[in-house]
Amino acid sequence: MAAENGHAAKETLAIRRADGESRTLAASLPRLVLEARRVAANVIHGLHGRRRAGSGENFWQYRRFVSGEPSQNVDWRRSARDDHLYVRELEWEASHTVWIWPDRSPSMAFASKTARESKLERTLIVAFALAELLVAGGERVGIPGLMAPTASRSVIDKMAQAMLHDDADRLSLPPSFVPAALAEIIVLSDFWSPISEIRMTLAGLSGSGAHGTMVQVVDPAEESFPYSGRVEFVEPEGFGVITAGRAESWAQDYTARLALHRDQIRAETNKLDWLFTTHATDRSAAELLLFLHAGMQVSKSGARTTTIKAGPAA
């Protein structure tokens, strides 16, 4: 009976925690959406999406007529307003699907005093802003297991509503699914999951030939380990509490294990020709947004690279 009571108590606690997280998210989403739109508006200035000239139905631009081209290519109405001949170019439909996975697990709620916002808030801001930027450039955006791909101009609202009505467990890594070969996948997480789970996720996502980027979103305190004296470290996902009598004595081992974990992730992404970077929440969200957009531009051109950086220890 005691065991049964204990199990029931844990279930009740889990339900209350999930309800509390949902209420917190609902309260903060309007602010995060506004911030995402501000960041996207700043970044989108000067960017022209990923449209290319070619076969399609949408007008893209006029260009000068080149000697030797068929005369039927000339747009005579436009040419009549100038001393030159012009050709009406159409847009090549380069639209494909970009899957964005924002980690909303309990560990993402952490925020130290030096952070601009929590890891969860930064992740959602970047996810929303990136979706808006991509849709403006003609792409379709979806969330694995949560929202079907859409090219709607109200993509941020659709993402926010999908999250608000999601009553499933908050997973750290994307659920198992098979993206199309031309799809792009962006995973925003703190990646504190075991390397075996990360390796399995990568293998599943890349199995069809899709490309992707893994972004480790961390708090500045998780980078520098600024703790000293007696400190209790609480694992937010149910793995208990660890007490350090002299926390400063743990710093060297912590730094080494962090570096090893990142090296292991980087080794896995390199095998698949994926990108990997880290992003600390005391840095600009726009910085990460520009990095992701540039990385996908490189992907479209067929040349991948891991030299672009978006924060310390990238």
XYZ file of C-alpha atoms in Angstrom:
314
model
C 0.000 0.000 0.000
C 2.837 2.383 0.842
C 4.391 1.770 -2.556
C 1.035 2.399 -4.254
C 0.561 5.624 -2.286
C 4.059 6.719 -3.252
C 3.368 6.031 -6.918
C 0.099 7.982 -6.773
C 1.868 10.900 -5.081
C 4.479 10.979 -7.853
C 1.755 10.981 -10.507
C -0.032 13.845 -8.740
C 3.215 15.810 -8.506
C 3.917 15.226 -12.195
C 0.418 16.422 -13.150
C 0.802 19.578 -11.021
C 4.240 20.262 -12.496
C 2.930 19.844 -16.066
C -0.021 22.128 -15.296
C 2.315 24.723 -13.812
C 4.590 24.591 -16.854
C 1.612 25.029 -19.183
C 0.370 28.049 -17.226
C 3.851 29.595 -17.190
C 4.235 29.072 -20.928
C 0.781 30.510 -21.625
C 1.618 33.619 -19.596
C 4.993 34.204 -21.246
C 4.172 33.328 -24.867
C 2.750 36.745 -25.885
C 5.974 38.436 -24.774
C 8.129 35.813 -26.503
C 6.126 36.128 -29.724
C 6.586 39.905 -29.738
C 10.314 39.556 -29.123
C 10.602 36.945 -31.882
C 8.871 39.248 -34.358
C 11.192 42.097 -33.373
C 14.293 39.940 -33.852
C 13.015 38.576 -37.170
C 12.205 42.076 -38.434
C 15.733 43.270 -37.620
C 17.353 40.295 -39.330
C 15.075 40.147 -42.368
C 16.055 43.675 -43.375
C 18.417 43.274 -46.317
C 17.720 39.554 -46.757
C 15.788 38.442 -49.834
C 14.808 34.935 -48.868
C 16.025 32.032 -50.936
C 14.235 32.637 -54.209
C 16.091 32.021 -57.466
C 15.405 32.829 -61.088
C 14.070 29.934 -63.151
C 10.847 28.190 -64.094
C 7.889 29.147 -61.956
C 4.707 31.188 -61.889
C 5.588 34.171 -59.675
C 7.230 37.341 -60.953
C 10.675 37.876 -59.455
C 12.472 40.708 -61.289
C 13.279 42.389 -64.608
C 16.707 42.000 -66.190
C 18.366 43.293 -69.343
C 17.743 41.364 -72.556
C 20.833 39.457 -73.690
C 21.717 39.286 -77.392
C 20.908 35.864 -78.796
C 17.875 35.216 -76.576
C 14.517 34.456 -78.239
C 12.682 37.710 -78.902
C 9.502 36.357 -77.307
C 11.267 36.641 -73.923
C 11.167 40.426 -74.145
C 8.626 42.217 -71.963
C 7.630 44.927 -74.448
C 5.504 46.908 -72.017
C 8.407 47.336 -69.589
C 10.888 47.928 -72.419
C 8.726 50.718 -73.859
C 9.467 52.828 -70.762
C 13.240 52.739 -71.316
C 15.953 52.723 -73.970
C 16.763 49.075 -73.244
C 15.024 45.746 -73.717
C 13.978 43.842 -70.578
C 13.066 40.242 -69.808
C 10.517 39.376 -67.121
C 12.124 36.742 -64.894
C 10.013 34.288 -62.930
C 10.824 32.758 -59.586
C 12.260 29.267 -59.298
C 10.191 27.474 -56.668
C 12.927 26.417 -54.230
C 10.537 25.933 -51.346
C 11.090 22.877 -49.189
C 10.343 21.942 -45.595
C 12.330 23.101 -42.591
C 11.600 21.202 -39.385
C 12.344 23.141 -36.184
C 12.568 21.343 -32.845
C 12.591 23.622 -29.762
C 13.484 21.633 -26.636
C 10.819 22.444 -24.008
C 11.903 19.905 -21.398
C 12.230 20.990 -17.724
C 16.009 21.531 -17.896
C 15.434 24.371 -20.384
C 13.747 26.521 -17.723
C 17.089 27.265 -16.038
C 18.327 30.872 -15.988
C 21.237 32.272 -13.986
C 21.623 35.908 -12.903
C 23.824 36.797 -15.899
C 21.434 35.388 -18.525
C 19.170 37.618 -20.596
C 16.439 34.987 -20.341
C 16.000 31.290 -19.660
C 17.195 28.697 -22.151
C 13.555 27.898 -22.936
C 12.668 31.528 -23.627
C 15.686 32.008 -25.886
C 14.959 28.760 -27.725
C 11.346 29.736 -28.396
C 12.288 33.258 -29.509
C 14.806 31.885 -32.013
C 12.435 29.143 -33.199
C 9.597 31.631 -33.779
C 11.842 34.224 -35.429
C 13.476 31.644 -37.692
C 10.064 30.330 -38.764
C 8.908 33.841 -39.673
C 12.113 34.485 -41.602
C 11.817 31.221 -43.521
C 8.152 31.670 -44.406
C 8.926 35.179 -45.652
C 11.511 33.546 -47.925
C 8.995 31.070 -49.342
C 9.737 28.034 -47.164
C 7.433 25.684 -45.251
C 8.016 25.186 -41.517
C 6.884 22.398 -39.216
C 7.510 21.042 -35.712
C 8.128 17.264 -35.572
C 5.203 15.475 -33.966
C 3.428 18.735 -33.155
C 2.702 20.899 -36.217
C 2.436 19.953 -39.882
C 4.555 22.022 -42.311
C 2.982 25.322 -43.265
C 3.858 28.378 -45.334
C 1.262 30.520 -43.538
C 2.231 34.097 -42.740
C 0.785 33.478 -39.274
C 3.276 30.663 -38.671
C 4.331 32.030 -35.259
C 0.731 32.029 -34.028
C 0.264 28.474 -35.292
C 3.433 27.321 -33.505
C 2.417 29.022 -30.254
C -1.076 27.503 -30.341
C 0.331 24.041 -31.055
C 2.596 24.315 -28.020
C -0.162 25.613 -25.761
C -2.400 22.666 -26.611
C 0.367 20.068 -26.405
C -0.258 17.801 -23.421
C 2.450 15.248 -24.254
C 5.664 14.785 -22.273
C 8.227 17.525 -22.880
C 10.932 15.648 -24.777
C 14.511 16.887 -24.993
C 15.050 15.444 -28.478
C 12.753 15.228 -31.517
C 10.420 12.240 -31.758
C 11.177 9.543 -34.295
C 10.045 10.526 -37.801
C 11.371 10.300 -41.359
C 11.906 13.712 -42.976
C 12.077 14.100 -46.750
C 15.521 13.905 -48.310
C 15.509 17.627 -49.156
C 14.265 18.692 -45.732
C 16.285 20.802 -43.315
C 16.175 20.090 -39.574
C 17.047 22.557 -36.814
C 17.317 21.134 -33.291
C 17.528 23.708 -30.471
C 18.333 22.001 -27.154
C 20.763 22.068 -24.255
C 21.733 18.517 -25.304
C 22.319 17.283 -21.766
C 20.914 13.947 -22.942
C 23.276 10.947 -22.962
C 25.405 10.783 -26.108
C 23.836 7.402 -26.942
C 20.393 9.044 -27.201
C 21.775 11.922 -29.269
C 23.533 9.474 -31.593
C 20.326 7.468 -32.065
C 18.311 10.621 -32.791
C 20.837 11.825 -35.356
C 20.872 8.462 -37.089
C 17.088 8.486 -37.406
C 16.808 12.075 -38.629
C 19.583 11.758 -41.209
C 18.597 8.319 -42.504
C 16.652 9.745 -45.462
C 19.450 12.114 -46.435
C 18.050 15.245 -44.776
C 20.502 17.897 -43.609
C 20.412 19.598 -40.254
C 21.905 21.809 -37.591
C 22.267 21.040 -33.887
C 22.320 24.128 -31.659
C 23.284 23.660 -28.017
C 21.578 26.473 -26.097
C 23.276 26.980 -22.735
C 23.192 29.362 -19.807
C 26.425 31.298 -19.098
C 26.676 29.521 -15.719
C 26.680 26.184 -17.523
C 29.702 27.374 -19.478
C 31.800 28.765 -16.629
C 30.563 26.844 -13.528
C 30.818 29.908 -11.210
C 29.878 28.060 -8.011
C 31.734 27.830 -4.727
C 31.076 26.646 -1.187
C 28.217 24.320 -0.299
C 25.778 24.114 -3.215
C 22.802 21.872 -3.905
C 22.384 20.982 -7.578
C 18.809 19.960 -8.412
C 18.268 17.847 -11.520
C 14.973 19.195 -12.941
C 13.907 16.031 -14.726
C 13.519 13.719 -11.758
C 17.070 12.502 -11.092
C 17.392 13.937 -7.598
C 19.684 16.382 -5.791
C 23.481 16.395 -5.524
C 25.172 18.374 -2.749
C 28.701 19.707 -3.163
C 30.582 20.663 -0.009
C 33.139 22.704 -1.967
C 31.593 23.293 -5.399
C 34.699 25.076 -6.713
C 36.598 21.784 -6.519
C 34.239 20.350 -9.146
C 34.928 23.032 -11.764
C 37.858 21.350 -13.495
C 36.123 17.991 -13.836
C 32.923 19.689 -14.980
C 34.736 21.656 -17.694
C 36.482 18.529 -18.934
C 33.253 16.519 -19.091
C 31.467 19.371 -20.880
C 34.244 19.561 -23.488
C 34.154 15.781 -23.963
C 30.372 15.763 -24.411
C 30.588 18.491 -27.044
C 33.411 16.737 -28.833
C 31.277 13.592 -28.981
C 28.303 15.502 -30.425
C 30.549 17.270 -32.934
C 32.061 13.950 -34.022
C 28.577 12.565 -34.721
C 27.424 15.635 -36.675
C 30.656 15.707 -38.688
C 30.058 12.125 -39.801
C 26.710 13.195 -41.257
C 27.890 16.552 -42.659
C 25.555 18.362 -40.272
C 26.342 21.639 -38.507
C 26.875 21.944 -34.754
C 27.247 25.115 -32.696
C 26.701 26.378 -29.171
C 24.830 29.501 -28.169
C 24.886 31.100 -24.716
C 21.832 33.059 -23.561
C 23.906 36.126 -22.664
C 24.544 36.636 -26.377
C 22.222 38.115 -29.017
C 19.360 36.043 -30.398
C 19.838 37.797 -33.747
C 23.382 36.453 -33.893
C 22.127 32.888 -33.780
C 19.336 33.639 -36.244
C 21.832 34.979 -38.795
C 24.032 31.920 -38.310
C 21.142 29.535 -38.935
C 19.977 31.415 -42.023
C 23.522 31.475 -43.428
C 23.954 27.767 -42.708
C 20.812 26.901 -44.649
C 21.926 29.098 -47.550
C 25.118 27.051 -47.676
C 23.071 23.844 -47.578
C 21.002 24.957 -50.569
C 24.157 25.612 -52.579
C 25.419 22.102 -51.793
C 28.491 23.063 -49.770
C 28.346 22.397 -46.045
C 30.721 23.888 -43.500
C 31.258 23.815 -39.743
C 33.459 26.915 -39.502
C 30.666 29.472 -38.953
C 30.410 30.403 -35.298
C 27.503 31.757 -33.241
C 28.933 32.162 -29.784
C 31.704 30.898 -27.554
C 32.973 27.352 -27.932
C 31.092 26.881 -31.223
